[in-house]
XYZ file of C-alpha atoms in Angstrom:
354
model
C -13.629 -9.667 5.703
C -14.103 -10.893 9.399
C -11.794 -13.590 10.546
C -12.172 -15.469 14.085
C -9.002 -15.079 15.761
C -7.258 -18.595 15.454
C -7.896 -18.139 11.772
C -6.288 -14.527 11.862
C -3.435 -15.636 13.625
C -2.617 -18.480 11.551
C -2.853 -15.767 8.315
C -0.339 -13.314 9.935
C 1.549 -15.792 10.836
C 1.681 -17.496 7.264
C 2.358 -13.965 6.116
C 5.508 -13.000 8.596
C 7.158 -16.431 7.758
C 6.970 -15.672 4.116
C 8.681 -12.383 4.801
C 11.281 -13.861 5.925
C 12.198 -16.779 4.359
C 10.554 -16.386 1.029
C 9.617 -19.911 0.565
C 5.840 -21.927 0.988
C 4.975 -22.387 5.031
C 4.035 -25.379 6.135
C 1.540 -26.159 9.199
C 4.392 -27.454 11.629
C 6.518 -24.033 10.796
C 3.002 -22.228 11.574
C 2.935 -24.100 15.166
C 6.353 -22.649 15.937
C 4.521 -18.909 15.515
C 1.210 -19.101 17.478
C 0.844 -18.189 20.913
C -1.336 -20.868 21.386
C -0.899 -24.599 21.309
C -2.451 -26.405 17.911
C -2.032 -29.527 16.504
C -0.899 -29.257 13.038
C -4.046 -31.321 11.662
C -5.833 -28.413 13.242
C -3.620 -25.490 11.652
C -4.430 -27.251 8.150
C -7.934 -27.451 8.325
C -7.509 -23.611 9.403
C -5.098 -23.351 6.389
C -7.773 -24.977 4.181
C -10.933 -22.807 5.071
C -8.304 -19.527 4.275
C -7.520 -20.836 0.974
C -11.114 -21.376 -0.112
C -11.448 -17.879 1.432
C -8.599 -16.628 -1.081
C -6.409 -15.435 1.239
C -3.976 -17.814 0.750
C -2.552 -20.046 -2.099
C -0.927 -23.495 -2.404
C 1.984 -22.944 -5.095
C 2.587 -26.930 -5.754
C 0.767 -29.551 -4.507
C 3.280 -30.664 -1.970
C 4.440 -27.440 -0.764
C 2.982 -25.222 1.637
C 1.046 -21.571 1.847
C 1.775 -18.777 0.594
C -0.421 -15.311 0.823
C -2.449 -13.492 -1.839
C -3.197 -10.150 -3.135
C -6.039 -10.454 -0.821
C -4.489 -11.767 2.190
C -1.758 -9.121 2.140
C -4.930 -6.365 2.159
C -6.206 -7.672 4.811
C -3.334 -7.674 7.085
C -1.810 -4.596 6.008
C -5.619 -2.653 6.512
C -5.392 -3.894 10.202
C -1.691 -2.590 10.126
C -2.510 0.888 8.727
C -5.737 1.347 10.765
C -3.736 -0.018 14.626
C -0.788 2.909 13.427
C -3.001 5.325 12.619
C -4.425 5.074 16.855
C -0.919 5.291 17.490
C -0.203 8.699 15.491
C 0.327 11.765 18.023
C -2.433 14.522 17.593
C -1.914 16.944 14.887
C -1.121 20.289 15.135
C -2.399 23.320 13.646
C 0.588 25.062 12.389
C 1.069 26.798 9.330
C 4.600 25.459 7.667
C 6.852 28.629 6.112
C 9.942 27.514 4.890
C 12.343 29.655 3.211
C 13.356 27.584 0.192
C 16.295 29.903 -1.190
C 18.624 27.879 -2.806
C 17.022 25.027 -4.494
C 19.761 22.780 -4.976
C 19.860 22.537 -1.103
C 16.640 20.995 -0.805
C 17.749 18.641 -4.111
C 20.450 17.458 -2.003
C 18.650 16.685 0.827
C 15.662 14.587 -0.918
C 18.465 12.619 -2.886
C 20.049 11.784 0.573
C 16.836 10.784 2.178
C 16.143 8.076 -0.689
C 19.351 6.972 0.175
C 18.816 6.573 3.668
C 15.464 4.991 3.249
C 16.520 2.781 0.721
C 19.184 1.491 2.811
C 17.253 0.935 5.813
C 14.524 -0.773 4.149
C 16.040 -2.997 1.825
C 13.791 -1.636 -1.041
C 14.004 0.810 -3.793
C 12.605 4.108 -2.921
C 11.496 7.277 -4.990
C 10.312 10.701 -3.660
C 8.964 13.752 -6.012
C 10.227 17.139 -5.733
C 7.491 19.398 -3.925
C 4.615 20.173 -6.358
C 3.328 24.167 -5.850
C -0.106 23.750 -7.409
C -2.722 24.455 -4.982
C -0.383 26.843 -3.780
C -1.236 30.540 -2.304
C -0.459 34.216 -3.599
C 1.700 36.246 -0.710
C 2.669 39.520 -2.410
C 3.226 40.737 -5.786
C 5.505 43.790 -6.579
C 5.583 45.566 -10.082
C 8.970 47.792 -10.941
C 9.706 49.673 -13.409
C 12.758 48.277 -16.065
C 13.900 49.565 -19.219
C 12.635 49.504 -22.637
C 9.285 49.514 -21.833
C 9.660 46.389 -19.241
C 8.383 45.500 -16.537
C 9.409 43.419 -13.665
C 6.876 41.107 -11.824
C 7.891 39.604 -8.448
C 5.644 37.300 -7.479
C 5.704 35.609 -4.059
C 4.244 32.684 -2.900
C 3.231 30.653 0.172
C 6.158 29.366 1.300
C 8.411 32.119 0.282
C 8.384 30.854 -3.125
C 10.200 34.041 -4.979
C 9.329 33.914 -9.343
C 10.911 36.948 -11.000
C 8.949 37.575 -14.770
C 9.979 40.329 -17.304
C 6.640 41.899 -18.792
C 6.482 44.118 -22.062
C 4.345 46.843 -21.497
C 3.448 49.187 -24.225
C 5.184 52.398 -22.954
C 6.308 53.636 -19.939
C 4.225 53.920 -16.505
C 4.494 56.914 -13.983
C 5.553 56.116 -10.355
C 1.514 56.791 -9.852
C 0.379 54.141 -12.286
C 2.568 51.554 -10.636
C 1.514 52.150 -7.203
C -2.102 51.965 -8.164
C -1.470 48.825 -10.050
C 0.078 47.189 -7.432
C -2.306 48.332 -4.458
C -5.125 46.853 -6.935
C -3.249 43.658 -7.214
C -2.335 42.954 -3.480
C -5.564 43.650 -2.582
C -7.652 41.402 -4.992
C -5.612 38.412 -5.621
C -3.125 38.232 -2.014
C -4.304 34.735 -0.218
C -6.110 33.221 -3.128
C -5.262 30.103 -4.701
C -5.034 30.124 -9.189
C -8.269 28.153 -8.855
C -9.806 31.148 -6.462
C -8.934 33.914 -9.134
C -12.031 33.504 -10.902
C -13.801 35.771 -14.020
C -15.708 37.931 -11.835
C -12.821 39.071 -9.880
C -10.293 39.398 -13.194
C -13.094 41.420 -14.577
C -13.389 43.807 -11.965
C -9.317 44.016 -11.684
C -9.743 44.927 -15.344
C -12.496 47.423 -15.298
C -10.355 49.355 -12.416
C -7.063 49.335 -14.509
C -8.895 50.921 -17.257
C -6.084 51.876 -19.698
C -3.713 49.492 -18.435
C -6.028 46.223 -17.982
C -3.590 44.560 -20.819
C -1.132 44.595 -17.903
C -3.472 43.012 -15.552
C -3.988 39.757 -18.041
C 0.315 39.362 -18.017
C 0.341 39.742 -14.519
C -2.117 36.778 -14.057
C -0.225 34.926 -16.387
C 3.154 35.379 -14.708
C 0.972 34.603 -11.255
C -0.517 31.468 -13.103
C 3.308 30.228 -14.243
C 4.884 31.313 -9.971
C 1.402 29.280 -8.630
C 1.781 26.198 -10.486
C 5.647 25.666 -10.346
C 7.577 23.838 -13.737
C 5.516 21.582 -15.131
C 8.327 18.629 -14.551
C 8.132 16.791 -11.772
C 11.629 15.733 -9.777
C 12.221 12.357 -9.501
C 15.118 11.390 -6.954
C 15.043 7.430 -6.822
C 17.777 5.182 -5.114
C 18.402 1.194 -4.149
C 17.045 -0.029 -7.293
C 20.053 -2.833 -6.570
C 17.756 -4.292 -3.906
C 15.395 -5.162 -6.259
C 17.930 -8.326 -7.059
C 17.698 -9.542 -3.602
C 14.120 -10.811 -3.901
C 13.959 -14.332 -6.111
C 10.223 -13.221 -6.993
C 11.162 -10.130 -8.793
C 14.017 -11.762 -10.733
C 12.095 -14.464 -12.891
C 11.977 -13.774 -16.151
C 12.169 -10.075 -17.693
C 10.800 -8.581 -14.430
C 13.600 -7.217 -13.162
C 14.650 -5.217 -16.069
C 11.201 -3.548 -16.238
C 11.414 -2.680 -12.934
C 14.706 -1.508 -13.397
C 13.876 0.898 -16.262
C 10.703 2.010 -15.174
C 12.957 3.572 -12.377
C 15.330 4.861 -14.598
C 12.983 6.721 -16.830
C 11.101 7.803 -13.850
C 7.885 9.371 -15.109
C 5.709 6.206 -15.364
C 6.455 6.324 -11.039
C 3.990 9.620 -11.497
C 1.098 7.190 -11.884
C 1.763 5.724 -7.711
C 3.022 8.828 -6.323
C 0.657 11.156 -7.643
C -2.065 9.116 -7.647
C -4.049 10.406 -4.137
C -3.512 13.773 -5.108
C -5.364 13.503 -8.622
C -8.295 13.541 -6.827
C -8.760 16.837 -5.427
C -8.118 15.205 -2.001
C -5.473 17.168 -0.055
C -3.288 14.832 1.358
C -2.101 14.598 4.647
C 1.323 14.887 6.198
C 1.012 11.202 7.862
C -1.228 10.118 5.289
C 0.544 6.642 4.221
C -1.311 4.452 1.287
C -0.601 0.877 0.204
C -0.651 -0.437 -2.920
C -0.205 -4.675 -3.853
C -0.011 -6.622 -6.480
C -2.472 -5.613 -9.432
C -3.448 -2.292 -7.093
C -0.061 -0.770 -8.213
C -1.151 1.514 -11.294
C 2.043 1.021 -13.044
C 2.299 -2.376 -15.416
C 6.156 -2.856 -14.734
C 5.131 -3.363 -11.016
C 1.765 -5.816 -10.699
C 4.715 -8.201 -8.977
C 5.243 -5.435 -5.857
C 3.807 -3.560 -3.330
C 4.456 0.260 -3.098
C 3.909 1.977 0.511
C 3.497 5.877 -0.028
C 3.332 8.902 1.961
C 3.112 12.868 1.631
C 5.134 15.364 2.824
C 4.677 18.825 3.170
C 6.918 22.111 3.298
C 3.524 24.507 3.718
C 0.146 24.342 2.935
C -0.266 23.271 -0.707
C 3.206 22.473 -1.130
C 3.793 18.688 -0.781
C 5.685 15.945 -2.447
C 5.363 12.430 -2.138
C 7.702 9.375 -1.010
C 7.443 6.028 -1.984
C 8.638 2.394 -0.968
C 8.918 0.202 -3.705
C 9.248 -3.877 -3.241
C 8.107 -7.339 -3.712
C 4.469 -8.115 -1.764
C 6.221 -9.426 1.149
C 7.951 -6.802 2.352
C 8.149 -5.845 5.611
C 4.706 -3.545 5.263
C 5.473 -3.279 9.697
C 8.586 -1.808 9.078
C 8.116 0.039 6.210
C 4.930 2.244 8.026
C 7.457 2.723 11.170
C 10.298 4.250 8.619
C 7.805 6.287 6.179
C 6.872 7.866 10.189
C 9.547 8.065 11.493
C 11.033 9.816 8.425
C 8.164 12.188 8.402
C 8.559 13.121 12.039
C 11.950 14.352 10.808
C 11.255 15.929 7.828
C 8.825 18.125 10.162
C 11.111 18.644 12.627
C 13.739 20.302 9.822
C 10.865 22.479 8.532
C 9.401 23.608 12.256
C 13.458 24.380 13.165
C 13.325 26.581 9.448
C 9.967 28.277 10.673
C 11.906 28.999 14.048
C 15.463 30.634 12.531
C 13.125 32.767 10.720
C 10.412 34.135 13.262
């Protein structure tokens, strides 16, 4: 929607009041925020031509403005699109973190919804990294006992999955070595979506006797590609959500409330970029308001979400849950700022090890 300047002024300025103060704005408050000098007969008839343009709404007849679904779109789309000039040129790096010890990286996602929710007054949830478009490094049979095998499977990333396979009797030192040369050297670099039927039948043809082995090995590479099925949740500052009048009215807080505790339904905003096939990007930082939010609990907020990455095909997602005035400004700044940091910790990881 194109606005003439006075008129966008007067709607950002309608909008920034209401962050603050919660409460209708009036045309003399407006005055107080333009740069330039308007009579406040003038800022209502400005006022006027934005409500019949549905940007705006008058809550009671004697109060003042207050913005809509639509006017929050429209200033936060000139918000995204002036921080996205301001993003520093990406790099071409490929990310390698070590992820040993799992309960390390737990402790520092739980933190980091702390911090954010803390510095942004909100309630704040970020996913566990999902490993699904994730590539094969190396796989390594060995032989085990009782006619065992075992299956090391490494992924981009450094992603170690150890699998037991029954075999139907044991293999000579020969057999293995062949098995795994044909392995490594038809599936290494491919993602599960890459392995397709052509290359699992030639695999099998070459295995001859031992192609049964083949089909567990893709199976135990299908199970280390994907990851666990459950998704991580690690939420914090659902408190704040009490701070905001709008959000309190009625029985919407305690949806809100729940739908955080239970956690899965938050799979519908976090995940919802990555559902379609679209890879998402490091800095890549979506807005959701009002009836945009795919989750029923939260038509009353806006969520502010953004992806983070340990490698390629290994991401996770944050998000920045609160009423539709937050501070969307502030918000975008922290979601950056904290993604600056998070690749910082993951470029310093890719440096201990190299």
């Amino acid at each position: 929607m194109e606005l003439d300047e006075r008129k966008r002024k007067i709607l950002y300025a309608i909008i920034q009041n209401y962050q603050e103060t919660g409460e209708p704005v009036g045309s003399r408050t407006i005055s107080k925020y333009l740069d330039v000098k308007l009579s406040p007969a003038t800022i209502r008839n400005e006022m006027s031509d934005l409500e019949e343009m549905e940007l705006i709404i008058q809550p009671h007849t004697s109060a003042g403005r207050i913005p809509t679904d639509k006017g929050y779109r429209l200033y936060v789309d000139s918000l995204l699109e002036k921080e996205k000039k301001q993003l520093p040129a990406e790099t071409n790096r490929e990310g390698d973190l070590l992820i040993r010890k799992v309960d390390r990286l737990e402790e520092m996602l739980l933190q980091m919804a702390k911090i954010l929710a803390a510095n942004t007054n909100y309630a704040t949830v970020i996913t566990g990294p999902q490993y699904k478009r994730n590539k094969l490094k190396f796989i390594q049979l060995s032989p085990m006992e009782d006619d065992k095998l075992l299956a090391v499977v490494v992924t981009e990333g450094n992603i170690v999955k150890n699998n037991i396979l029954q075999v139907g009797g044991e293999l000579s030192q020969e057999d293995l070595l062949s098995l795994n040369l044909l392995l490594n050297s038809n599936l290494n670099g491919l993602t599960m979506e890459e392995i397709n039927l052509d290359i699992i039948t030639k695999m099998k043809e070459e295995a001859g006797e031992h192609s049964d082995i083949v089909n567990r090995v893709l199976d135990a590479v299908a199970d280390s590609i994907r990851g666990e099925e459950k998704v991580r949740y690690y939420t914090s500052g659902a408190p704040n959500i009490f701070k905001y009048p709008e959000l309190t009215g009625g029985d919407t807080a305690s949806r809100l409330i729940s739908t955080l505790e239970e956690k899965e339904p938050l799979g519908d905003i976090v995940f919802q970029p990555m559902e379609d096939g679209v890879e998402g990007d490091r800095h890549d930082i979506q807005v959701y308001i009002g009836e945009e939010v795919p989750v029923e609990a939260m038509k009353d907020c806006s969520v502010v979400t953004a992806t983070y990455a340990l490698s390629e095909g290994v991401q996770g997602r944050i998000g920045i849950i609160g009423p539709k005035r937050m501070d969307y400004e502030k918000v975008v700044d922290t979601l950056k700022s904290t993604m600056s940091q998070l690749d910082d910790i993951f470029d310093n990881n890719d440096d201990k090890k190299s």
